[in-house]
Amino acid sequence: MMGLFLLVGSIASAQPVTVSPEGETSTIVEGLELTQPYDTLIIKEGTYREHNLIVDHPLTIIGEGRPVIDGEKKGFILVITGDDVTVKGLEIRNTSTSFMEDYAGILIEKTKNTVIEDVRLIDNFFGIYLAETDKAKIKNNYLSASGERETSSGNGIHLWYSKDTKIEGNYVRGHRDGLYFEFVDGAFITNNLSEENIRYGIHFMYSDNCSYVENTFRDNGGGVAVMYTSNVEIIGNRFEDNWGSSAYGMLLKEINRSRIENNHFENNSVGLYIEATSRNEVKGNTFRQNGWAVKLMANSTDNVFSENNFIANSFEVSTNSRRNFNEFTGNYWSQYEGYDLDRDGVGDVPHHPVRLFTILVEKQPQSLLLLRSLLVDILDAAEKVMPALTPETLIDIKPQMNEL
Amino acid sequence: MIIALILLVGCSQEPVPIHYNSDECAHCKMMITDNQFAAQLVTDKGKAYKFDAIECMAVYYRENQNDLSGSRLWVSNYNKPGTWLDALEAQFVKSEVINSPMGESLLALPGKEAADEHVEDKPGRLLLWDEVSQTDMKKGTHR
């Protein structure tokens, strides 16, 4: 009997609470107060000028006709501290900016199973900020900010100490870093587009066991940075149009035991920059029309580059030492000038992807001026016959004759 | 006259402007964007090395000590972004709640008073350059 009452009670409260500008409940803060755990809150079309809206119990929030919550730069907008909260169909704009607080359009703190879907986040300091969360899902959201040149601009989707997050199909532009992960474990990031951010399209540090699959990172101030991390999978992504003195398609620093496969690096100052990075597999990627396809610092070891395409890059590989502890095998190099007399598809002489001139530029950047000069071509030709400065062991002994 | 000028320029170990969103950290290669955490050291020959975070400078300075002896070390004043403090005189806070670019959450303040004020609001531990200079960058040191 008691159970029946409870059941009836829960059905009664399962009626959604509705907020609308002309309705009985006209503010979201009132609406939230009326909800019980596991209720649904429906927000009708309109503009709500509210901030610091705290959701501390399980709840589904659904926007109908894309209502706008305008924080009027007065603080956070939505703050989720309860488990099992789902938010869909809203537009959230204008958080405060500050150099002391990380104000966010949606702050998710110490929760489980949060879902943020189909939300537009416009002109917020931080967009979606996850701190110490478990199993959140961030899907098909649109984040745009115009923090141009402001050093105080926040990140689009920011994760800190979060576990098993799924980030899928989002669009992020105009933030400091489009996506940012620090101390994150087991995230799966797929099908996102991150472009025109001030610093990096994606930036992650100390974040093990994450997968980045089929995302596009384009025209970001510094490209993409991946640091101090083990066991990541970076597969099928595009890194494009990152130009500038400190811009990279992807910057790898202290990355170990990871897979970098089938990615596309096009039109970057440096396609892939690698420093203090070991035991990674770099396979099946295409490097097209970059200034440098790969810059490989000599403190990197046991990385294997195989089956990659190097097409029309100004420099194929550059390094800062005559020593090399990495392996290049079975790649296609458009600058290869060898021949294939036995017609087995593999060049008969090894390819030296590091030009003498690359070494000169590494030591004396101003000499880049001579890039297209005859003198440099002659030097390069001489170096090929008798290597004196380029690393002797950095060669591909099975250069492919055709693109892979 | 020219010699005097060279000497003057040569001896200047004042901080140089950092071009945020364009300059690169000498240690970690990241683009420097945040004027609350940036640091720089200026050698006795006047060459400046710029860093995106205090810990980057600490590690770089330690690793290249022989080449950098006689350098002056500068850190951003967290309370007044864009202004500089002498690292040897600054009061540092290792914060529990403020994220810095490299995850060590080290910030610099002009003195103990400012630091005490800061930790009243946001928890953190006070330390001086001696201790900060031994910082390592490694995973999860602050938790």
Coordinates of C-alpha atoms in Angstrom, one line a residue:
Chain A
M1 CA 0.0 0.0 0.0
M2 CA 2.8 2.3 1.0
G3 CA 4.6 1.4 -2.3
L4 CA 1.4 2.3 -4.2
F5 CA 1.3 5.7 -2.6
L6 CA 4.9 6.3 -3.5
L7 CA 4.2 5.2 -7.0
V8 CA 1.3 7.5 -7.3
G9 CA 3.3 10.3 -5.8
S10 CA 6.1 9.9 -8.3
I11 CA 3.7 9.8 -11.2
A12 CA 2.0 13.0 -10.0
S13 CA 5.3 14.8 -9.9
A14 CA 6.4 13.4 -13.2
Q15 CA 4.2 16.1 -14.9
P16 CA 6.7 18.4 -16.5
V17 CA 7.1 21.8 -15.0
T18 CA 6.8 24.4 -17.7
V19 CA 8.4 27.9 -17.8
S20 CA 7.2 30.5 -20.3
P21 CA 7.6 34.3 -20.4
E22 CA 3.8 34.8 -20.3
G23 CA 3.0 31.7 -18.1
E24 CA 2.3 31.3 -14.5
T25 CA 5.9 30.4 -14.0
S26 CA 7.9 33.0 -15.9
T27 CA 11.4 32.6 -14.6
I28 CA 13.7 29.6 -14.8
V29 CA 14.8 30.0 -11.2
E30 CA 11.1 29.6 -10.1
G31 CA 10.7 26.6 -12.4
L32 CA 13.8 24.9 -11.0
E33 CA 12.4 25.3 -7.4
L34 CA 9.2 23.5 -8.4
T35 CA 10.9 20.4 -9.8
Q36 CA 11.5 17.2 -7.9
P37 CA 14.3 14.7 -8.7
Y38 CA 13.8 13.1 -12.1
D39 CA 11.3 15.6 -13.3
T40 CA 11.3 17.4 -16.6
L41 CA 11.5 21.1 -16.9
I42 CA 10.3 22.6 -20.2
I43 CA 11.4 26.1 -21.1
K44 CA 9.3 27.7 -23.8
E45 CA 10.6 30.1 -26.4
G46 CA 11.7 33.5 -25.2
T47 CA 14.6 35.4 -23.6
Y48 CA 15.3 34.8 -19.9
R49 CA 17.6 37.3 -18.2
E50 CA 18.9 35.1 -15.4
H51 CA 22.2 33.8 -14.1
N52 CA 23.7 31.4 -11.5
L53 CA 20.9 28.9 -12.1
I54 CA 21.7 25.9 -9.9
V55 CA 20.6 22.4 -10.8
D56 CA 21.3 20.2 -7.8
H57 CA 19.1 17.1 -8.5
P58 CA 18.5 14.7 -11.3
L59 CA 16.5 16.6 -14.0
T60 CA 15.8 16.9 -17.7
I61 CA 15.7 20.4 -19.0
I62 CA 14.3 20.8 -22.5
G63 CA 14.1 24.1 -24.5
E64 CA 11.2 24.4 -26.9
G65 CA 11.7 26.8 -29.7
R66 CA 15.3 27.4 -28.5
P67 CA 14.8 29.8 -25.5
V68 CA 17.7 32.1 -24.7
I69 CA 19.2 32.4 -21.3
D70 CA 21.1 35.7 -21.2
G71 CA 23.4 36.0 -18.2
E72 CA 24.0 39.7 -18.9
K73 CA 27.6 39.2 -17.7
K74 CA 26.6 38.7 -14.1
G75 CA 28.3 35.4 -13.3
F76 CA 27.8 31.8 -14.3
I77 CA 24.6 30.8 -16.1
L78 CA 23.8 27.2 -15.6
V79 CA 25.5 25.4 -12.7
I80 CA 25.0 21.6 -12.6
T81 CA 25.9 19.9 -9.4
G82 CA 23.4 17.0 -9.4
D83 CA 23.8 13.6 -11.1
D84 CA 21.7 12.5 -14.1
V85 CA 21.0 16.0 -15.5
T86 CA 20.1 16.3 -19.2
V87 CA 20.0 19.7 -20.9
K88 CA 18.8 20.1 -24.5
G89 CA 17.7 22.8 -26.9
L90 CA 18.8 26.0 -25.1
E91 CA 20.8 29.0 -26.1
I92 CA 23.1 30.3 -23.4
R93 CA 24.9 33.6 -23.7
N94 CA 26.9 36.3 -21.9
T95 CA 28.7 35.0 -18.8
S96 CA 30.9 37.3 -16.9
T97 CA 34.6 37.4 -17.9
S98 CA 37.2 37.6 -15.2
F99 CA 40.8 37.0 -14.5
M100 CA 40.0 35.5 -11.1
E101 CA 37.0 33.2 -11.8
D102 CA 36.5 30.7 -14.5
Y103 CA 32.9 31.8 -15.4
A104 CA 31.2 29.3 -17.7
G105 CA 28.0 29.1 -19.7
I106 CA 27.4 25.7 -18.2
L107 CA 29.5 24.6 -15.2
I108 CA 29.3 20.9 -14.4
E109 CA 30.9 20.0 -11.1
K110 CA 31.2 16.7 -9.3
T111 CA 28.4 14.9 -11.2
K112 CA 27.7 11.7 -13.0
N113 CA 25.9 11.1 -16.2
T114 CA 25.3 14.7 -17.3
V115 CA 24.1 15.1 -20.9
I116 CA 24.4 18.4 -22.8
E117 CA 23.0 18.2 -26.3
D118 CA 22.0 20.6 -29.0
V119 CA 22.8 23.7 -26.9
R120 CA 24.1 27.0 -28.5
L121 CA 26.7 28.8 -26.3
I122 CA 27.4 32.2 -27.6
D123 CA 29.9 34.8 -26.2
N124 CA 30.6 33.1 -23.0
F125 CA 34.0 33.2 -21.2
F126 CA 34.2 29.4 -20.8
G127 CA 31.6 27.5 -22.7
I128 CA 31.1 24.1 -21.1
Y129 CA 33.3 23.5 -18.1
L130 CA 33.5 20.0 -16.5
A131 CA 35.2 19.6 -13.2
E132 CA 35.6 16.2 -11.5
T133 CA 32.7 14.6 -13.5
D134 CA 32.1 11.0 -14.5
K135 CA 30.5 9.8 -17.7
A136 CA 29.3 13.1 -19.1
K137 CA 28.1 13.3 -22.7
I138 CA 28.6 16.6 -24.7
K139 CA 26.9 16.2 -28.1
N140 CA 26.1 18.3 -31.1
N141 CA 26.5 21.7 -29.4
Y142 CA 27.6 25.0 -31.0
L143 CA 30.0 27.2 -29.2
S144 CA 31.1 30.6 -30.4
A145 CA 32.9 33.4 -28.7
S146 CA 34.6 36.6 -29.9
G147 CA 37.4 36.9 -27.4
E148 CA 39.8 38.1 -30.1
R149 CA 43.2 39.0 -28.8
E150 CA 41.9 39.1 -25.2
T151 CA 44.3 37.2 -23.0
S152 CA 41.4 36.7 -20.7
S153 CA 39.4 34.5 -23.1
G154 CA 38.3 31.1 -21.7
N155 CA 38.2 27.7 -23.3
G156 CA 35.3 26.3 -25.3
I157 CA 34.9 22.8 -23.8
H158 CA 37.1 22.5 -20.7
L159 CA 37.6 19.3 -18.8
W160 CA 39.5 19.1 -15.6
Y161 CA 39.8 15.8 -13.6
S162 CA 37.0 14.2 -15.5
K163 CA 36.5 10.5 -16.5
D164 CA 34.9 8.7 -19.4
T165 CA 33.5 11.7 -21.1
K166 CA 32.1 11.5 -24.6
I167 CA 32.5 14.6 -26.8
E168 CA 30.8 14.3 -30.1
G169 CA 29.7 16.4 -33.1
N170 CA 30.4 19.8 -31.5
Y171 CA 31.4 23.0 -33.2
V172 CA 33.8 25.4 -31.4
R173 CA 35.3 28.7 -32.4
G174 CA 36.7 31.9 -31.0
H175 CA 37.7 30.6 -27.6
R176 CA 41.2 30.4 -26.1
D177 CA 41.5 26.7 -26.6
G178 CA 38.6 25.1 -28.5
L179 CA 38.8 21.9 -26.4
Y180 CA 41.0 21.7 -23.3
F181 CA 41.7 18.6 -21.2
E182 CA 43.8 18.4 -18.0
F183 CA 44.0 15.3 -15.9
V184 CA 41.3 13.6 -17.9
D185 CA 41.0 9.9 -18.3
G186 CA 39.3 7.8 -20.9
A187 CA 37.6 10.5 -23.0
F188 CA 36.3 9.7 -26.5
I189 CA 36.3 12.7 -28.8
T190 CA 34.9 12.3 -32.3
N191 CA 33.5 14.3 -35.2
N192 CA 34.1 17.7 -33.7
L193 CA 35.1 20.8 -35.6
S194 CA 37.3 23.3 -33.8
E195 CA 38.5 26.4 -35.7
E196 CA 39.7 30.0 -35.3
N197 CA 40.5 29.7 -31.7
I198 CA 43.1 32.0 -30.2
R199 CA 45.5 29.3 -29.0
Y200 CA 44.8 25.6 -29.8
G201 CA 42.1 23.7 -31.5
I202 CA 42.5 21.1 -28.9
H203 CA 45.0 21.1 -26.1
F204 CA 45.5 18.2 -23.7
M205 CA 47.9 17.5 -20.9
Y206 CA 48.3 14.7 -18.5
S207 CA 45.3 12.9 -20.0
D208 CA 45.8 9.2 -20.6
N209 CA 43.8 6.6 -22.4
C210 CA 41.8 9.1 -24.6
S211 CA 40.8 8.6 -28.2
Y212 CA 40.5 11.4 -30.8
V213 CA 38.8 10.2 -33.9
E214 CA 37.8 12.0 -37.1
N215 CA 37.8 15.6 -35.8
T216 CA 38.9 18.6 -37.7
F217 CA 41.2 21.3 -36.2
R218 CA 41.5 24.2 -38.6
D219 CA 43.0 27.7 -38.6
N220 CA 43.7 27.9 -34.9
G221 CA 46.4 30.3 -33.5
G222 CA 48.8 27.6 -32.5
G223 CA 47.3 24.5 -34.0
V224 CA 46.9 21.5 -31.6
A225 CA 49.0 20.6 -28.6
V226 CA 49.3 17.2 -27.0
M227 CA 51.5 17.0 -24.0
Y228 CA 52.7 14.7 -21.2
T229 CA 50.4 11.9 -22.0
S230 CA 50.5 8.1 -22.6
N231 CA 48.4 5.7 -24.5
V232 CA 46.3 8.0 -26.7
E233 CA 44.8 7.2 -30.1
I234 CA 44.7 10.0 -32.6
I235 CA 43.1 8.6 -35.7
G236 CA 41.6 10.0 -38.9
N237 CA 41.7 13.7 -37.9
R238 CA 42.4 16.7 -40.1
F239 CA 44.9 19.4 -39.0
E240 CA 44.7 22.3 -41.5
D241 CA 45.7 25.9 -42.1
N242 CA 47.7 26.6 -38.9
W243 CA 50.1 29.3 -39.8
G244 CA 52.4 31.3 -37.6
S245 CA 55.8 31.2 -35.9
S246 CA 54.5 29.1 -33.0
A247 CA 51.8 27.2 -34.9
Y248 CA 51.8 23.5 -35.5
G249 CA 49.4 21.1 -37.1
M250 CA 50.0 19.1 -34.0
L251 CA 52.7 19.6 -31.3
L252 CA 53.6 16.4 -29.4
K253 CA 55.7 16.8 -26.3
E254 CA 56.4 13.8 -24.0
I255 CA 53.8 11.5 -25.6
N256 CA 54.4 7.8 -25.2
R257 CA 53.0 4.6 -26.5
S258 CA 50.4 6.2 -28.7
R259 CA 49.0 5.7 -32.1
I260 CA 48.8 8.5 -34.7
E261 CA 47.2 7.0 -37.7
N262 CA 45.4 8.0 -40.9
N263 CA 45.4 11.7 -40.1
H264 CA 45.7 14.5 -42.6
F265 CA 48.1 17.4 -42.1
E266 CA 47.7 20.2 -44.7
N267 CA 48.8 23.8 -45.0
N268 CA 50.5 24.1 -41.6
S269 CA 53.8 25.9 -40.8
V270 CA 54.8 22.6 -39.2
G271 CA 52.7 19.6 -39.7
L272 CA 53.9 17.5 -36.8
Y273 CA 56.3 18.7 -34.2
I274 CA 57.7 16.0 -32.0
E275 CA 59.8 16.5 -28.9
A276 CA 60.8 14.1 -26.1
T277 CA 58.3 11.6 -27.4
S278 CA 58.8 7.8 -27.5
R279 CA 57.5 4.5 -28.8
N280 CA 54.7 5.9 -30.9
E281 CA 53.4 4.6 -34.2
V282 CA 52.9 7.2 -36.9
K283 CA 51.2 5.4 -39.7
G284 CA 49.1 6.0 -42.8
N285 CA 49.1 9.8 -42.4
T286 CA 49.2 12.3 -45.2
F287 CA 51.3 15.4 -45.0
R288 CA 50.5 17.8 -47.8
Q289 CA 51.8 21.3 -48.5
N290 CA 53.2 22.1 -45.1
G291 CA 56.3 24.3 -44.5
W292 CA 57.8 21.4 -42.6
A293 CA 55.9 18.0 -42.7
V294 CA 57.7 16.7 -39.6
K295 CA 60.1 18.3 -37.2
L296 CA 61.5 15.5 -35.1
M297 CA 63.7 16.5 -32.2
A298 CA 66.6 14.2 -31.4
N299 CA 65.4 13.5 -27.9
S300 CA 62.6 11.5 -29.4
T301 CA 63.2 7.7 -29.7
D302 CA 61.7 4.5 -31.0
N303 CA 59.0 6.2 -33.0
V304 CA 58.1 4.3 -36.2
F305 CA 56.9 6.2 -39.3
S306 CA 55.4 3.9 -41.9
E307 CA 53.1 4.1 -44.8
N308 CA 52.7 7.9 -44.7
N309 CA 52.4 10.2 -47.7
F310 CA 54.7 13.2 -47.8
I311 CA 53.4 15.3 -50.6
A312 CA 54.6 18.7 -51.8
N313 CA 56.0 20.0 -48.4
S314 CA 58.8 22.6 -48.5
F315 CA 60.7 20.4 -46.1
E316 CA 59.9 16.8 -45.4
V317 CA 61.7 16.0 -42.2
S318 CA 63.8 18.3 -40.1
T319 CA 65.8 17.5 -37.0
N320 CA 68.3 19.2 -34.7
S321 CA 71.0 16.5 -34.5
R322 CA 73.0 14.1 -36.6
R323 CA 71.8 11.3 -34.4
N324 CA 68.5 9.5 -35.0
F325 CA 66.8 6.8 -32.9
N326 CA 63.6 6.6 -34.9
E327 CA 62.6 4.5 -37.9
F328 CA 61.2 5.5 -41.2
T329 CA 60.0 2.8 -43.5
G330 CA 57.7 2.3 -46.5
N331 CA 56.6 5.9 -46.8
Y332 CA 55.8 7.8 -50.0
W333 CA 58.0 10.9 -50.5
S334 CA 57.1 13.3 -53.3
Q335 CA 60.7 14.6 -53.2
Y336 CA 62.2 11.2 -53.8
E337 CA 64.4 11.2 -56.9
G338 CA 65.3 7.5 -57.0
Y339 CA 64.2 4.9 -59.4
D340 CA 62.6 1.5 -59.4
L341 CA 64.4 -0.7 -61.9
D342 CA 62.9 -4.0 -60.7
R343 CA 59.4 -2.5 -60.7
D344 CA 58.4 -3.7 -57.3
G345 CA 56.9 -0.4 -56.3
V346 CA 59.8 0.2 -53.8
G347 CA 62.6 2.7 -54.7
D348 CA 65.9 1.0 -55.2
V349 CA 67.9 3.6 -53.3
P350 CA 67.0 4.9 -49.8
H351 CA 65.5 8.3 -49.4
H352 CA 67.1 11.0 -47.2
P353 CA 64.2 13.1 -46.1
V354 CA 66.4 15.6 -44.2
R355 CA 68.0 18.1 -46.5
L356 CA 71.2 19.7 -45.6
F357 CA 69.5 23.0 -46.0
T358 CA 67.0 22.0 -43.3
I359 CA 69.8 21.7 -40.9
L360 CA 71.1 25.1 -41.8
V361 CA 67.7 26.6 -41.3
E362 CA 67.3 24.9 -38.0
K363 CA 70.6 26.5 -36.8
Q364 CA 70.2 29.8 -38.7
P365 CA 66.6 30.6 -39.4
Q366 CA 67.5 33.7 -41.5
S367 CA 69.0 31.4 -44.2
L368 CA 65.4 30.4 -45.1
L369 CA 65.8 33.4 -47.5
L370 CA 67.8 31.1 -49.8
L371 CA 65.1 28.4 -50.1
R372 CA 64.6 28.5 -53.8
S373 CA 68.2 29.3 -54.8
L374 CA 70.4 27.2 -57.1
L375 CA 73.2 27.2 -54.5
V376 CA 71.1 25.4 -52.0
D377 CA 70.1 22.8 -54.6
I378 CA 73.7 22.1 -55.4
L379 CA 74.5 21.8 -51.7
D380 CA 71.6 19.4 -51.2
A381 CA 72.7 17.3 -54.1
A382 CA 76.3 17.1 -52.8
E383 CA 75.0 16.2 -49.3
K384 CA 73.0 13.4 -50.8
V385 CA 76.0 11.8 -52.3
M386 CA 78.2 12.2 -49.2
P387 CA 76.3 13.0 -46.0
A388 CA 78.3 15.2 -43.8
L389 CA 75.8 17.0 -41.6
T390 CA 72.5 15.3 -42.1
P391 CA 71.7 12.2 -39.9
E392 CA 73.0 9.2 -41.7
T393 CA 70.5 6.8 -40.2
L394 CA 67.5 8.9 -40.8
I395 CA 66.6 7.3 -44.1
D396 CA 63.7 5.4 -45.5
I397 CA 65.1 2.2 -47.1
K398 CA 61.8 1.3 -48.6
P399 CA 60.5 4.5 -50.2
Q400 CA 57.3 3.9 -52.0
M401 CA 57.1 4.9 -55.7
N402 CA 53.4 5.7 -55.5
E403 CA 51.1 7.4 -53.1
L404 CA 49.6 5.2 -50.5
Chain B
M1 CA 79.2 56.8 -27.2
I2 CA 78.2 53.7 -29.2
I3 CA 80.2 51.6 -26.8
A4 CA 78.4 53.2 -23.9
L5 CA 75.1 52.5 -25.6
I6 CA 76.0 48.8 -26.2
L7 CA 77.1 48.5 -22.6
L8 CA 73.8 50.1 -21.4
V9 CA 71.7 47.8 -23.6
G10 CA 73.9 44.8 -22.7
C11 CA 73.5 45.3 -19.1
S12 CA 69.7 45.8 -19.1
Q13 CA 68.0 42.8 -17.5
E14 CA 64.6 44.4 -17.3
P15 CA 61.7 42.3 -18.5
V16 CA 60.9 42.6 -22.2
P17 CA 57.3 42.7 -23.6
I18 CA 55.8 39.3 -24.3
H19 CA 53.7 39.1 -27.5
Y20 CA 50.7 37.1 -26.2
N21 CA 49.1 34.7 -28.6
S22 CA 52.2 34.7 -30.7
D23 CA 55.4 34.1 -28.6
E24 CA 56.3 30.5 -27.8
C25 CA 57.4 29.2 -24.4
A26 CA 61.1 28.4 -24.4
H27 CA 60.6 25.2 -22.4
C28 CA 57.3 23.6 -23.4
K29 CA 56.8 25.2 -26.8
M30 CA 53.3 26.3 -26.1
M31 CA 52.0 29.6 -27.3
I32 CA 52.0 32.1 -24.4
T33 CA 48.5 33.5 -23.9
D34 CA 48.0 34.2 -20.3
N35 CA 49.6 37.3 -18.7
Q36 CA 48.8 36.1 -15.2
F37 CA 51.2 33.1 -15.3
A38 CA 53.8 34.1 -17.8
A39 CA 57.5 34.3 -16.7
Q40 CA 60.8 35.3 -18.3
L41 CA 64.4 35.2 -17.5
V42 CA 66.8 37.7 -18.9
T43 CA 70.5 36.7 -19.2
D44 CA 73.4 38.9 -18.2
K45 CA 73.8 39.5 -22.0
G46 CA 70.3 40.8 -22.1
K47 CA 68.7 37.9 -24.0
A48 CA 65.2 37.1 -22.8
Y49 CA 63.7 33.6 -22.6
K50 CA 59.9 33.7 -22.3
F51 CA 57.7 31.1 -20.6
D52 CA 54.0 30.5 -20.4
A53 CA 54.1 29.3 -16.8
I54 CA 56.3 29.8 -13.7
E55 CA 57.1 26.0 -13.5
C56 CA 58.4 26.1 -17.1
M57 CA 60.9 28.8 -16.2
A58 CA 61.9 26.8 -13.0
V59 CA 62.6 23.6 -15.0
Y60 CA 64.3 25.4 -17.9
Y61 CA 66.5 27.4 -15.5
R62 CA 67.5 24.3 -13.6
E63 CA 68.3 22.3 -16.8
N64 CA 70.4 25.1 -18.3
Q65 CA 72.0 26.5 -15.2
N66 CA 75.5 26.7 -16.6
D67 CA 74.4 28.9 -19.5
L68 CA 72.1 31.0 -17.6
S69 CA 74.0 32.0 -14.4
G70 CA 73.7 35.6 -13.7
S71 CA 70.2 35.8 -15.2
R72 CA 67.4 37.7 -13.7
L73 CA 64.1 35.9 -13.2
W74 CA 60.7 37.6 -13.6
V75 CA 57.2 36.4 -13.0
S76 CA 53.8 37.9 -13.7
N77 CA 52.0 39.6 -10.9
Y78 CA 48.8 37.5 -10.6
N79 CA 46.9 40.4 -9.2
K80 CA 48.0 42.9 -11.8
P81 CA 48.3 40.9 -15.1
G82 CA 50.9 42.4 -17.4
T83 CA 53.2 43.7 -14.7
W84 CA 56.3 41.9 -13.5
L85 CA 57.8 40.8 -10.1
D86 CA 61.4 39.8 -9.4
A87 CA 61.0 36.0 -8.7
L88 CA 63.5 36.1 -5.8
E89 CA 61.3 38.7 -4.0
A90 CA 57.9 37.4 -5.0
Q91 CA 55.6 35.4 -2.8
F92 CA 54.3 32.3 -4.6
V93 CA 51.0 30.5 -4.0
K94 CA 50.5 26.9 -5.0
S95 CA 46.8 27.0 -5.6
E96 CA 44.3 24.3 -5.1
V97 CA 41.7 25.8 -7.2
I98 CA 43.3 27.9 -9.9
N99 CA 44.4 26.3 -13.1
S100 CA 47.6 27.5 -14.6
P101 CA 48.7 26.8 -18.2
M102 CA 50.9 23.9 -17.2
G103 CA 48.9 22.4 -14.4
E104 CA 51.1 23.2 -11.5
S105 CA 48.9 26.1 -10.5
L106 CA 51.7 28.3 -9.3
L107 CA 51.0 32.0 -9.1
A108 CA 53.1 34.9 -8.0
L109 CA 52.1 37.8 -5.8
P110 CA 54.0 40.9 -4.6
G111 CA 54.3 39.9 -0.9
K112 CA 53.1 37.9 2.0
E113 CA 50.3 40.2 2.7
A114 CA 48.8 39.9 -0.8
A115 CA 49.3 36.1 -0.6
D116 CA 47.5 35.8 2.7
E117 CA 44.7 37.8 1.3
H118 CA 44.6 35.4 -1.7
V119 CA 44.5 32.2 0.3
E120 CA 41.8 33.5 2.5
D121 CA 39.6 33.4 -0.5
K122 CA 41.0 30.5 -2.5
P123 CA 42.9 27.8 -0.7
G124 CA 46.6 27.4 -1.5
R125 CA 50.0 26.9 0.0
L126 CA 52.6 29.8 0.3
L127 CA 56.1 29.2 -0.9
L128 CA 59.2 31.2 -2.0
W129 CA 61.3 30.9 -5.0
D130 CA 63.8 28.5 -3.3
E131 CA 61.0 25.9 -3.2
V132 CA 59.4 26.9 -6.5
S133 CA 62.7 26.5 -8.3
Q134 CA 62.7 22.8 -7.5
T135 CA 59.3 22.2 -9.1
D136 CA 59.0 19.3 -11.5
M137 CA 56.4 18.9 -14.1
K138 CA 54.7 15.7 -13.6
K139 CA 51.3 14.3 -13.5
G140 CA 49.0 15.1 -10.7
T141 CA 51.5 16.6 -8.3
H142 CA 48.9 18.8 -6.7
R143 CA 46.3 16.2 -5.9

